[in-house]
Structure formats: structure tokens, C-alpha cells
Coordinates of C-alpha atoms in Angstrom, one line a residue:
M1 CA 16.0 24.4 -8.0
S2 CA 12.6 25.1 -6.5
T3 CA 11.9 28.6 -5.3
K4 CA 9.7 29.7 -2.4
S5 CA 7.0 30.6 -4.8
D6 CA 7.2 27.1 -6.4
V7 CA 6.8 25.5 -3.0
K8 CA 3.9 27.8 -2.2
E9 CA 2.2 26.9 -5.5
E10 CA 2.8 23.2 -4.9
K11 CA 1.2 23.4 -1.5
K12 CA -1.9 25.0 -3.0
N13 CA -2.4 21.9 -5.1
L14 CA -2.2 19.6 -2.1
N15 CA -5.1 18.4 0.0
F16 CA -5.0 19.5 3.7
I17 CA -3.5 16.2 4.8
E18 CA -0.7 16.5 2.2
Q19 CA -0.1 20.0 3.3
I20 CA 0.3 18.8 6.9
V21 CA 2.8 16.1 5.9
M22 CA 4.7 18.6 3.7
G23 CA 5.0 21.0 6.7
D24 CA 6.2 18.2 8.9
V25 CA 8.8 17.1 6.4
E26 CA 10.0 20.7 6.1
K27 CA 10.3 21.0 9.9
G28 CA 12.2 17.7 10.1
L29 CA 9.6 16.1 12.3
N30 CA 10.6 12.5 13.0
G31 CA 13.8 13.1 11.0
G32 CA 11.8 14.1 8.0
R33 CA 10.6 10.5 7.5
V34 CA 7.2 9.7 6.0
Q35 CA 5.7 6.4 6.9
T36 CA 2.0 5.6 6.8
R37 CA 0.0 2.5 7.2
F38 CA -3.4 1.1 6.1
P39 CA -4.8 -0.8 9.1
P40 CA -8.1 -2.6 8.2
E41 CA -9.7 -5.1 10.6
P42 CA -10.1 -8.4 8.7
N43 CA -13.8 -8.8 9.6
G44 CA -15.3 -8.1 6.2
Y45 CA -14.6 -7.1 2.7
L46 CA -13.3 -3.6 1.8
H47 CA -15.7 -1.1 0.4
I48 CA -15.2 2.1 -1.5
G49 CA -14.9 4.1 1.7
H50 CA -11.8 2.0 2.4
A51 CA -10.5 2.8 -1.1
K52 CA -10.5 6.5 -0.1
A53 CA -8.2 5.7 2.9
I54 CA -6.1 3.4 0.7
C55 CA -5.5 6.2 -1.9
L56 CA -4.5 8.6 0.9
D57 CA -2.3 6.3 2.9
F58 CA -0.4 4.9 -0.1
G59 CA -0.6 8.2 -2.1
I60 CA 1.0 10.1 0.8
A61 CA 3.9 7.6 0.9
E62 CA 4.4 7.8 -2.9
R63 CA 4.3 11.6 -3.0
F64 CA 6.8 12.1 -0.2
G65 CA 9.2 9.2 -1.0
G66 CA 8.1 7.3 2.1
K67 CA 6.6 3.9 2.6
C68 CA 3.2 2.5 3.5
N69 CA 2.7 -0.7 5.3
L70 CA -0.4 -2.9 5.4
R71 CA -1.3 -3.8 9.0
F72 CA -4.2 -6.0 9.9
D73 CA -6.0 -4.8 13.1
D74 CA -6.7 -8.4 14.2
T75 CA -7.5 -7.9 17.9
N76 CA -11.0 -9.5 17.9
P77 CA -11.0 -13.2 16.9
V78 CA -14.8 -13.4 17.2
K79 CA -15.2 -11.4 13.9
E80 CA -12.0 -12.0 12.0
D81 CA -11.1 -14.6 9.3
V82 CA -8.3 -15.4 6.9
E83 CA -10.8 -15.1 4.1
Y84 CA -10.9 -11.4 4.7
V85 CA -7.2 -11.1 5.0
D86 CA -6.8 -12.6 1.5
S87 CA -9.6 -10.4 0.0
I88 CA -8.1 -7.2 1.4
Q89 CA -4.7 -7.9 -0.1
E90 CA -6.3 -8.7 -3.5
D91 CA -8.3 -5.4 -3.4
I92 CA -5.3 -3.2 -2.6
K93 CA -3.3 -4.7 -5.4
W94 CA -6.2 -4.3 -7.8
L95 CA -6.5 -0.6 -6.9
G96 CA -2.9 -0.3 -8.0
Y97 CA -0.9 -0.1 -4.8
Q98 CA 1.8 -2.3 -3.2
W99 CA 2.6 -2.2 0.5
E100 CA 6.2 -2.1 1.8
N101 CA 5.5 -4.7 4.5
I102 CA 2.6 -6.7 6.0
Y103 CA 2.2 -6.5 9.7
Y104 CA -0.5 -7.7 12.1
A105 CA -1.6 -6.2 15.4
S106 CA -1.2 -9.8 16.7
D107 CA 2.6 -9.4 15.9
Y108 CA 2.6 -7.1 19.0
F109 CA 0.4 -9.2 21.4
Q110 CA 3.4 -9.9 23.7
Q111 CA 4.7 -6.3 23.6
L112 CA 1.2 -5.0 24.3
Y113 CA 0.7 -7.5 27.1
D114 CA 4.0 -6.5 28.7
L115 CA 3.0 -2.9 28.4
A116 CA -0.2 -3.6 30.1
I117 CA 1.7 -5.3 33.0
R118 CA 3.9 -2.2 33.2
F119 CA 0.8 0.0 33.4
I120 CA -0.5 -2.1 36.3
K121 CA 2.8 -2.0 38.1
E122 CA 2.8 1.8 37.8
G123 CA -0.7 2.1 39.2
K124 CA -2.1 3.2 35.8
A125 CA -4.5 0.2 35.2
Y126 CA -6.8 -2.1 37.2
V127 CA -9.0 -5.1 36.8
D128 CA -12.7 -4.4 36.8
E129 CA -15.5 -7.0 37.4
Q130 CA -18.5 -4.8 36.6
S131 CA -20.9 -5.7 33.8
A132 CA -20.9 -3.7 30.6
E133 CA -24.2 -2.1 31.6
E134 CA -22.8 -1.0 35.0
I135 CA -19.7 0.5 33.4
A136 CA -21.8 2.4 30.9
K137 CA -24.0 3.9 33.7
Q138 CA -21.0 4.7 35.8
K139 CA -19.3 6.7 33.0
G140 CA -21.6 9.6 33.3
T141 CA -22.5 11.9 30.4
P142 CA -20.6 14.6 28.4
T143 CA -21.9 17.2 30.9
T144 CA -21.8 15.2 34.1
P145 CA -18.7 13.4 35.6
G146 CA -18.6 9.7 36.0
T147 CA -18.2 7.8 39.2
N148 CA -15.3 5.5 40.2
S149 CA -15.5 1.8 39.9
P150 CA -15.7 0.0 43.2
Y151 CA -12.6 -2.0 42.0
R152 CA -10.6 1.1 41.0
D153 CA -8.5 1.1 44.2
R154 CA -7.4 -2.6 44.1
S155 CA -3.8 -3.1 45.1
I156 CA -1.2 -3.5 42.4
E157 CA -0.5 -7.0 43.6
E158 CA -4.2 -8.0 43.3
N159 CA -4.5 -6.5 39.8
L160 CA -1.3 -8.3 38.6
D161 CA -2.6 -11.6 39.9
L162 CA -6.1 -11.2 38.4
F163 CA -4.8 -10.0 35.0
E164 CA -2.3 -12.9 34.8
R165 CA -5.2 -15.3 35.7
M166 CA -7.3 -13.7 33.0
S167 CA -4.6 -14.3 30.5
K168 CA -4.5 -18.0 31.5
G169 CA -8.2 -18.4 30.8
E170 CA -9.3 -18.9 34.4
F171 CA -12.3 -16.6 34.1
P172 CA -15.2 -16.7 31.6
D173 CA -15.7 -14.2 28.8
G174 CA -17.1 -10.9 29.9
S175 CA -16.5 -11.5 33.6
M176 CA -13.5 -9.1 33.9
I177 CA -11.7 -6.4 31.9
L178 CA -8.5 -4.4 32.4
R179 CA -9.1 -0.6 32.5
A180 CA -6.7 2.3 32.4
K181 CA -6.9 4.4 35.5
I182 CA -7.0 8.0 34.2
D183 CA -9.8 10.4 35.3
M184 CA -13.6 9.6 35.6
A185 CA -14.4 13.3 35.5
H186 CA -12.4 14.1 32.4
P187 CA -14.4 16.2 29.9
N188 CA -13.3 13.8 27.1
M189 CA -15.3 10.6 27.9
H190 CA -12.7 8.5 26.2
F191 CA -10.4 9.3 29.2
R192 CA -12.9 7.9 31.7
D193 CA -11.0 4.8 32.5
P194 CA -11.1 3.2 29.1
I195 CA -11.0 -0.5 28.6
M196 CA -7.6 -1.9 27.6
Y197 CA -8.2 -5.7 27.6
R198 CA -11.1 -8.1 27.5
I199 CA -11.3 -11.9 27.8
I200 CA -12.1 -13.9 24.7
T201 CA -11.8 -17.7 25.1
S202 CA -14.7 -18.8 22.9
H203 CA -13.0 -18.2 19.5
P204 CA -9.4 -19.2 18.4
H205 CA -7.4 -16.4 16.7
H206 CA -6.8 -16.8 13.0
R207 CA -3.0 -16.6 13.6
T208 CA -2.3 -17.3 17.2
G209 CA -4.9 -20.0 17.8
N210 CA -5.7 -20.4 21.5
Q211 CA -2.4 -19.0 22.7
W212 CA -4.1 -15.8 24.0
K213 CA -7.1 -15.5 26.3
V214 CA -7.1 -11.8 26.6
Y215 CA -7.1 -9.3 23.7
P216 CA -6.3 -5.6 23.6
M217 CA -8.9 -3.0 22.6
Y218 CA -8.5 -0.8 19.5
D219 CA -7.6 2.3 21.4
F220 CA -4.9 0.6 23.4
A221 CA -3.4 -1.4 20.4
H222 CA -3.6 1.1 17.6
G223 CA -1.3 3.9 18.7
Q224 CA 1.2 1.4 20.3
S225 CA 1.3 -0.6 17.1
D226 CA 2.0 2.6 15.1
Y227 CA 4.8 3.4 17.5
F228 CA 6.4 -0.1 17.4
E229 CA 6.4 0.1 13.5
G230 CA 7.8 3.7 13.2
V231 CA 4.7 5.2 11.6
T232 CA 5.0 8.9 11.3
H233 CA 1.5 9.8 10.1
S234 CA -1.5 7.8 11.3
L235 CA -4.3 8.9 9.1
C236 CA -7.9 8.1 10.3
T237 CA -11.4 9.1 9.5
L238 CA -13.1 11.9 11.5
E239 CA -14.9 9.7 14.1
F240 CA -11.4 9.0 15.6
E241 CA -10.7 12.7 16.1
V242 CA -12.0 12.5 19.7
H243 CA -9.8 9.4 20.3
R244 CA -6.6 11.3 19.3
P245 CA -5.9 12.7 22.8
L246 CA -6.1 9.1 24.2
Y247 CA -3.9 7.9 21.3
D248 CA -1.2 10.4 22.4
Y249 CA -1.7 9.7 26.1
Y250 CA -1.0 6.0 25.8
I251 CA 2.2 6.6 23.8
D252 CA 3.4 9.3 26.3
Q253 CA 3.2 6.7 29.1
F254 CA 6.0 4.6 27.7
A255 CA 7.8 6.4 24.9
T256 CA 11.4 7.3 25.8
D257 CA 12.6 9.2 22.7
E258 CA 11.5 12.2 20.7
Y259 CA 9.8 10.2 18.0
R260 CA 6.0 10.2 18.0
P261 CA 3.5 9.1 15.4
K262 CA 1.0 11.9 14.5
Q263 CA -2.7 11.1 14.1
R264 CA -4.7 13.2 11.8
E265 CA -8.2 12.8 10.5
F266 CA -10.2 13.3 7.3
N267 CA -13.8 12.9 6.3
R268 CA -15.3 9.5 5.5
L269 CA -16.7 8.6 2.1
N270 CA -20.5 8.3 2.0
I271 CA -22.4 7.7 -1.2
T272 CA -26.1 8.1 -2.0
Y273 CA -28.3 5.0 -2.4
T274 CA -26.1 2.6 -0.5
V275 CA -24.8 1.8 3.0
M276 CA -21.2 1.7 4.2
S277 CA -21.8 -0.1 7.5
K278 CA -20.0 -3.5 7.6
R279 CA -22.7 -4.7 9.9
K280 CA -25.5 -3.9 7.5
M281 CA -23.6 -5.2 4.5
L282 CA -23.1 -8.5 6.4
Q283 CA -26.8 -8.7 7.1
L284 CA -27.5 -8.2 3.4
V285 CA -25.1 -11.1 2.5
Q286 CA -26.1 -13.5 5.3
E287 CA -29.9 -13.0 4.6
G288 CA -29.5 -13.6 0.9
L289 CA -30.7 -10.1 0.0
V290 CA -27.7 -9.8 -2.3
R291 CA -25.7 -12.5 -4.0
G292 CA -22.6 -12.2 -1.8
W293 CA -19.9 -9.7 -0.9
D294 CA -19.1 -9.3 -4.6
D295 CA -22.6 -8.7 -5.7
P296 CA -22.3 -5.9 -8.4
R297 CA -24.9 -3.8 -6.4
M298 CA -22.7 -3.7 -3.3
P299 CA -20.3 -0.8 -2.6
T300 CA -17.5 -3.3 -1.9
I301 CA -14.4 -3.1 -4.0
C302 CA -14.9 -6.7 -5.2
G303 CA -18.5 -5.8 -6.1
L304 CA -17.5 -2.7 -8.0
R305 CA -14.8 -4.8 -9.8
R306 CA -17.3 -7.4 -10.7
R307 CA -19.7 -4.8 -12.0
G308 CA -17.0 -3.4 -14.3
Y309 CA -15.6 -0.4 -12.6
T310 CA -11.9 0.1 -13.2
P311 CA -9.2 1.0 -10.6
E312 CA -8.6 4.2 -12.5
S313 CA -12.2 5.2 -12.4
I314 CA -12.4 4.7 -8.6
R315 CA -9.1 6.6 -8.0
S316 CA -10.3 9.4 -10.3
F317 CA -13.6 9.7 -8.4
I318 CA -11.8 9.8 -5.0
N319 CA -9.4 12.4 -6.3
K320 CA -12.3 14.6 -7.5
I321 CA -14.3 14.6 -4.3
G322 CA -11.1 15.2 -2.3
Y323 CA -10.4 15.2 1.5
T324 CA -11.8 17.6 4.0
K325 CA -12.7 18.0 7.6
Y326 CA -16.4 18.0 6.9
E327 CA -18.7 15.0 6.5
A328 CA -20.6 14.9 3.2
L329 CA -22.9 12.6 1.2
N330 CA -21.5 12.2 -2.2
D331 CA -23.9 11.6 -5.2
V332 CA -23.3 8.2 -6.7
S333 CA -23.7 9.9 -10.1
L334 CA -20.2 11.3 -9.6
L335 CA -18.8 7.7 -9.4
E336 CA -20.8 6.7 -12.4
A337 CA -19.5 9.7 -14.4
A338 CA -15.9 8.7 -13.5
A339 CA -16.6 5.2 -14.9
R340 CA -18.0 6.6 -18.1
E341 CA -15.0 8.9 -18.5
D342 CA -12.6 6.0 -18.1
L343 CA -14.4 3.4 -20.1
K344 CA -15.3 5.6 -23.1
P345 CA -11.8 5.4 -24.7
R346 CA -11.1 1.8 -23.7
A347 CA -14.3 -0.2 -24.1
T348 CA -14.9 -2.0 -27.4
R349 CA -18.1 -0.9 -29.0
V350 CA -20.4 -3.7 -30.1
C351 CA -24.0 -4.4 -30.9
A352 CA -26.1 -6.3 -28.5
I353 CA -29.8 -6.9 -28.9
L354 CA -31.6 -7.3 -25.5
D355 CA -35.2 -8.0 -26.8
P356 CA -34.6 -9.6 -30.2
I357 CA -37.0 -10.0 -33.1
K358 CA -36.0 -11.4 -36.5
L359 CA -35.6 -9.1 -39.5
V360 CA -35.6 -10.7 -42.9
I361 CA -34.2 -8.7 -45.8
T362 CA -36.2 -10.2 -48.6
N363 CA -34.2 -8.9 -51.6
Y364 CA -30.8 -9.8 -50.1
P365 CA -29.4 -12.9 -51.9
E366 CA -30.3 -16.1 -50.0
G367 CA -27.3 -18.2 -48.8
T368 CA -25.0 -15.1 -49.0
T369 CA -23.0 -13.6 -46.2
E370 CA -20.5 -10.8 -46.2
D371 CA -17.9 -9.6 -43.7
L372 CA -18.3 -6.0 -42.6
V373 CA -15.3 -4.2 -41.0
M374 CA -16.2 -2.2 -37.9
E375 CA -14.1 0.1 -35.7
N376 CA -13.6 -1.2 -32.2
N377 CA -13.6 2.3 -30.8
P378 CA -13.8 5.6 -32.8
D379 CA -12.3 7.5 -29.8
N380 CA -9.2 5.3 -29.7
E381 CA -7.1 5.1 -32.9
T382 CA -5.1 2.1 -31.5
A383 CA -8.2 0.0 -30.8
G384 CA -8.3 -1.5 -34.3
T385 CA -11.2 -3.1 -36.2
R386 CA -13.1 -6.3 -36.1
V387 CA -15.1 -8.3 -38.7
V388 CA -18.9 -8.6 -38.3
P389 CA -20.8 -11.1 -40.4
F390 CA -23.9 -9.8 -42.2
G391 CA -26.6 -11.9 -43.9
R392 CA -30.2 -12.0 -45.1
E393 CA -31.5 -12.5 -41.6
V394 CA -30.6 -10.3 -38.6
Y395 CA -32.0 -9.6 -35.1
I396 CA -33.1 -6.1 -34.2
E397 CA -34.5 -4.6 -31.0
R398 CA -38.3 -5.1 -30.6
G399 CA -38.6 -1.5 -29.7
D400 CA -37.0 -0.4 -33.0
F401 CA -40.0 -1.6 -35.0
R402 CA -43.6 -0.4 -34.9
E403 CA -46.3 -1.7 -37.2
E404 CA -48.1 1.6 -36.9
A405 CA -46.0 4.6 -36.0
D406 CA -46.7 8.3 -35.6
K407 CA -44.6 11.1 -37.2
D408 CA -42.2 11.3 -34.2
F409 CA -41.1 7.7 -34.5
Y410 CA -38.1 7.6 -36.8
R411 CA -37.1 4.0 -36.5
L412 CA -38.4 1.1 -38.5
S413 CA -42.0 0.9 -39.7
P414 CA -43.8 0.1 -43.0
G415 CA -44.6 3.1 -45.2
G416 CA -41.4 4.0 -47.0
R417 CA -39.3 5.3 -44.1
E418 CA -35.6 4.6 -44.6
V419 CA -33.4 3.4 -41.7
R420 CA -29.8 2.4 -41.6
L421 CA -28.6 -0.8 -40.1
K422 CA -25.5 0.2 -38.1
G423 CA -22.4 -0.1 -40.3
A424 CA -24.3 -1.8 -43.1
Y425 CA -27.2 -0.8 -45.4
I426 CA -30.3 1.4 -45.6
I427 CA -33.5 -0.6 -45.4
Q428 CA -37.2 -0.1 -45.6
A429 CA -39.8 -2.2 -43.7
T430 CA -42.4 -3.9 -45.9
G431 CA -44.5 -5.8 -43.3
C432 CA -44.4 -8.2 -40.4
E433 CA -45.5 -11.6 -39.1
K434 CA -47.2 -12.1 -35.7
D435 CA -48.0 -15.0 -33.4
A436 CA -51.4 -16.0 -32.1
E437 CA -51.3 -13.4 -29.3
G438 CA -50.6 -10.6 -31.8
N439 CA -46.9 -10.2 -30.9
V440 CA -44.6 -9.4 -33.8
T441 CA -42.2 -12.3 -34.5
T442 CA -40.6 -11.4 -37.8
V443 CA -40.2 -8.1 -39.7
Y444 CA -39.7 -8.0 -43.4
A445 CA -37.7 -5.4 -45.2
T446 CA -35.8 -4.6 -48.4
Y447 CA -32.3 -3.1 -48.7
D448 CA -30.6 -0.7 -51.1
P449 CA -27.3 -2.5 -52.1
N450 CA -25.8 0.9 -53.1
T451 CA -25.9 2.3 -49.5
K452 CA -23.3 0.2 -47.8
S453 CA -21.5 2.0 -45.0
G454 CA -17.9 3.0 -46.0
T455 CA -18.8 3.4 -49.7
E456 CA -19.8 6.5 -51.6
G457 CA -23.5 5.5 -51.3
G458 CA -23.0 5.0 -47.6
N459 CA -23.0 8.7 -47.1
K460 CA -26.7 9.0 -47.7
K461 CA -28.4 10.6 -44.7
V462 CA -31.3 9.0 -42.8
K463 CA -33.0 10.1 -39.6
S464 CA -32.3 6.9 -37.7
T465 CA -29.7 4.1 -37.3
I466 CA -30.6 0.9 -35.5
N467 CA -28.4 -1.9 -34.1
W468 CA -28.5 -5.5 -35.3
V469 CA -26.7 -8.8 -35.0
D470 CA -26.5 -11.6 -37.5
V471 CA -29.0 -14.5 -36.9
N472 CA -26.7 -17.3 -37.9
T473 CA -23.5 -16.2 -36.1
S474 CA -24.7 -14.1 -33.1
V475 CA -24.4 -15.6 -29.6
E476 CA -27.0 -15.9 -26.9
A477 CA -26.3 -14.1 -23.7
E478 CA -27.7 -13.3 -20.2
I479 CA -27.7 -9.6 -19.5
R480 CA -27.9 -8.2 -15.9
L481 CA -29.1 -4.7 -15.6
Y482 CA -28.1 -3.1 -12.3
D483 CA -29.6 -0.1 -10.6
R484 CA -29.2 1.6 -7.2
L485 CA -29.3 -0.9 -4.3
F486 CA -31.6 1.3 -2.2
A487 CA -34.7 3.2 -3.3
V488 CA -33.9 6.2 -1.0
E489 CA -31.0 8.6 -1.3
N490 CA -29.7 8.2 2.2
P491 CA -30.9 4.9 3.7
S492 CA -28.6 5.4 6.8
A493 CA -30.6 8.5 7.8
E494 CA -34.0 6.8 7.5
E495 CA -35.9 5.5 10.5
G496 CA -37.0 1.8 10.7
D497 CA -35.5 -1.3 9.2
F498 CA -33.0 -0.4 6.5
R499 CA -33.8 -3.6 4.6
D500 CA -37.3 -2.3 3.9
L501 CA -35.7 0.5 1.8
L502 CA -34.1 -1.9 -0.7
N503 CA -34.9 -1.1 -4.3
P504 CA -36.9 -4.0 -5.8
E505 CA -35.7 -3.0 -9.3
S506 CA -32.0 -3.0 -8.4
M507 CA -31.3 -6.0 -10.6
K508 CA -33.1 -7.1 -13.8
V509 CA -32.0 -10.3 -15.5
I510 CA -32.6 -10.6 -19.3
T511 CA -32.2 -14.0 -20.9
G512 CA -32.2 -14.8 -24.6
A513 CA -30.3 -11.6 -25.6
R514 CA -28.1 -11.8 -28.7
V515 CA -24.6 -10.4 -29.1
E516 CA -22.1 -10.2 -31.9
K517 CA -20.0 -13.2 -32.8
S518 CA -16.9 -11.3 -31.7
L519 CA -18.1 -11.7 -28.0
A520 CA -18.2 -15.5 -28.2
D521 CA -14.8 -15.7 -26.5
A522 CA -15.4 -12.9 -24.0
K523 CA -13.5 -13.5 -20.7
P524 CA -14.6 -12.3 -17.2
G525 CA -13.5 -8.7 -16.8
D526 CA -13.7 -7.8 -20.5
K527 CA -15.3 -4.4 -21.0
Y528 CA -17.6 -3.3 -23.8
Q529 CA -19.9 -0.5 -24.8
F530 CA -23.2 -2.0 -26.0
L531 CA -24.2 0.7 -28.5
K532 CA -27.1 2.8 -27.3
I533 CA -27.4 0.8 -24.1
G534 CA -24.5 1.3 -21.8
Y535 CA -21.1 0.0 -20.6
F536 CA -20.9 -3.7 -19.8
N537 CA -18.5 -6.1 -18.1
T538 CA -18.2 -9.9 -18.7
D539 CA -19.3 -11.5 -15.4
L540 CA -17.5 -14.2 -13.5
D541 CA -20.5 -16.6 -14.1
T542 CA -19.5 -16.7 -17.8
K543 CA -18.3 -20.1 -19.0
D544 CA -18.1 -22.0 -22.3
G545 CA -21.4 -21.6 -24.1
Q546 CA -22.9 -19.3 -21.5
L547 CA -22.2 -15.6 -21.7
V548 CA -23.2 -13.3 -18.8
F549 CA -22.7 -9.5 -18.9
N550 CA -23.2 -6.9 -16.2
R551 CA -24.2 -3.4 -16.9
T552 CA -21.6 -1.1 -15.3
V553 CA -23.3 2.2 -16.0
S554 CA -25.7 3.5 -18.6
L555 CA -24.4 5.8 -21.4
K556 CA -25.8 8.9 -19.8
G557 CA -26.4 9.9 -16.2

């Protein structure tokens, strides 16, 4: 049995939204029920900012034994598409959540329309024929009152007739709107006769086709949809805080019982070196500045997934930054650190050579190969081992050899310096071969057969260990090294065209890399740590005979 002190301690561990919900449950608000919803507009792909809302909406429902529904805010057919509906569902499931029900704002089009008719009949709404520019001027400013529309005092009969004709498609797009009649001098500008409906005849709706010619605005549809569904806690980002009084106003005009959904707001997720604007991301995609919505440089959930981030790492990152009432710019390095923390115990550790040169061990028996047993992950006892072929010829990184080296270079160079091949033997370089341009093509070395890793002689200490892959069994691969998409920390705060701020070095493609034989059958989504290089993910472009790997994050921040 929980004591008061237990409850108090539990509350301390909750974020402020969770504390609000706990207080509401304790007071029996809305019968003590907890029901949330995640309400994306299907006009683009979800990004990591949406992931923060998903974690809160679904997490609140889980914590308090309630339910969370998925509701698509599909009130603008001009921008919406079934492609986005499908991708949103896929992303939510990938993050590890499952909705109770799927709803659409379009499920309530008839109820919303009937409610609009009721508003007109009660003298609370009117049809306006002013242009958008005229309405904007007429609204006034936060410090000066607006002025009434010349159409504000139309009769109820005329408003009903015009709105019904609007709904039949008798008027062109943009020629008329339905506005709530509230107060043009209200200090909250959202109360200055907000738009309830607009005409859209140029685009069929992805679910209702051409059935409707008028569509509700977000402020009119959102709260009512919450009410129709039985939502108890409508959780939004901070920009909707000033909309909350209007949210409550609309519901109060028709609600007949004590139940009320409660809107509360939390801070958005903003990350350095990227943009979260759907409009800007759409520009990047449409103009070919990225390779699509799932480009691994994008902050979209599908982009992060393709890059190699895990659901656990994203959820861990969101949990660490938390929820507040203050906007902040979060450093992307926190997200990268969450990825490293999650991948370290789960990613198989392998050797990959990005810039290979051949190393020939001249005293190793020709025609001989041996199988070396390597741990898949020393940090995970259950990860097991794999067999890595070793022979007379291997590939090493070009940067691991210097023909002439100073005293601070501890890797391979002629002159008697001993270096260990990872998991294999100690070798010494004896010379090299070059092409006509003076580039090293082949390094020659000798090995000490008594220094094999895992044997008594394998304990011999040397100052450097280098990676290698077997020439005859290694597999060619394409490696994509990703960096920050933008060259400036906060591109949204910069003046000028945001596209001019893109980082020209955000993607580097390396062809001709070599990876261990064990990666030959790597499947998209498989995760590896390339030793000394970073964490990598097998890309969707991988197919038979063509391996492609994306760098998720480097080994260190």
C-alpha cells in the first residue's frame, strides 16, 4: 500500500505534464480517466520533434493505465496524402508504440459541419467575403483593437444560405470563409473572429474525395475532435498555448455535460545543425538537396532509422532532455551520445578498411590460410564469436603505414618497429612498392609466428594495433560518411536563404572499401562497430554483391 510520502516521491520523478495528469486522476477529473491522442497532419514525414510528442502522448497513457489514439488531422486536402498516412503509422510502430484506435478528423466532417450550422443559427458565425489581406489588416495588432467586417451583421438566413452554397461548391476557392463572431477587440487576437471554414474545391480529399467543398480550420476542428473522441488530456507544443482559450471557448459553446478535454503545452524539440520546419524539409527534398525524406542526414524518423539510430536511443535521448515550459536548442551531440550508449553493447565489432593498401607477409607460408576466432562484442557476453580468415596477404589502412615516420608515429613503418595485426600476429614492415606517381601500392612485412593472439606469445606488448582484412575473402563495400546537414549551429535563426547554410561536407561517399567476409550477407538495418572508425548501419541500397554502409555516429563525440 502506497503512503503519502511514496506518492510525493513518485511525483518528484515525473515531468510536469505527468504531474498534472496525476493530479487530475487523484481529483477524479473526467471520472479519473486518462485518454490522450497523437494528432499529426498527414502532410509530410514525422521528424524527431514528433517523436518527443509521441513519447509523451503514448507514455502518459501507458503510465496511467489509459489509452492513446492516433488521429490524423486531415482537414487540408491540398497538402495531404495517403503516403504520409502510411509512413506515420510505420514510424510510430518502429518507435515501439501501438495506438488504441485510428481516427481521422475527416471522420467528424459531418458533425463539424452540423456544429457550424448551429453556430450560424445561434448568431455565433457569419460568412465573410473579404480577401485574406483585408482580413489581416482589419484584425488590428496586439495593442490596438480590430475593426468589424462589413459582413459581420448579415442575417442568420443569409449566412445559412451562403454557407450551404459554399458547401455545394457554388463559389470559387478563397472567395468566402465562415468566421466565428466573437470579439474584434479581444486582447487575445485568436478571438478576433477566427476563421472556421474555407472553400477548397481544387483538390480531392484522400479519404472523402470530392464529397466536401468546405473544410474546417485547425482551431475549430481540433478541440471538437478531442471532445467527440473522449480525450481527457490534449497535449500540444508551446505555440498552441495562446490557442488554448479558443479551444475551450468552442467546446463551451456546445458541450452539455461536465466532461471537458484539457489542453496543456510543453516545449518543442529543436536540435542544432538541422531544421524542423516541414516546409523547409520539403524544399530540401523537392529540390534534390537531399536524397529524399529518408536521407540519413534528415531529422525525420525514417532518416534516423536509415542512418542506424535505434528506437531505444531516440527514446533515451528524449527522456534525458525532458519536458519543460521553456523553448531550448538541444545539442545534437546529446542525440549522438544516446546512439553510442545504445549501440555499444549491441553492435558487432568488425574490421573495415576504408582506404586499403595491400600488405604482404613475406615469411608467411604461401597458399596457407587459417581461421582466427574473434569476439563479436567484448561488452556483451551473449554476442558470441565469429571466424575471420587470415592469410599471407591482407589489406590495411593507407594511413597506418608511413615509409618515413617520426618518433611519434607508432604504426607500421620500416625500421624494426613492431605492430600487432588485430587479433592475429605481430609484424614488422620491411619495405614497400609504389606506382609511377609515387603512391604506395604494396607494403611488405614479416611476422612472428609465436605471437598469435590468444596464445601465450600473444601477450607480448606493442605500442600499436592496426586493423586488417584478408585479401582473398574480404568483400568490397561502399561507405557513406555523414556529418551535420548544416554548417551553422542554428540555421533557423540565421538571416537569408537557409539553403545557403547547408554543409557541403555533410556526406562523403567512399567506394572500394573492404570489409570482413562475415559482412558479405549483411542485411539492411544490421548494425556494426567498425573498429577505430565508428558505428555503422547496413543501408537500404544494399543488394546481392553490393554492400552499402552508413555511418551512424563516430566512436567519440
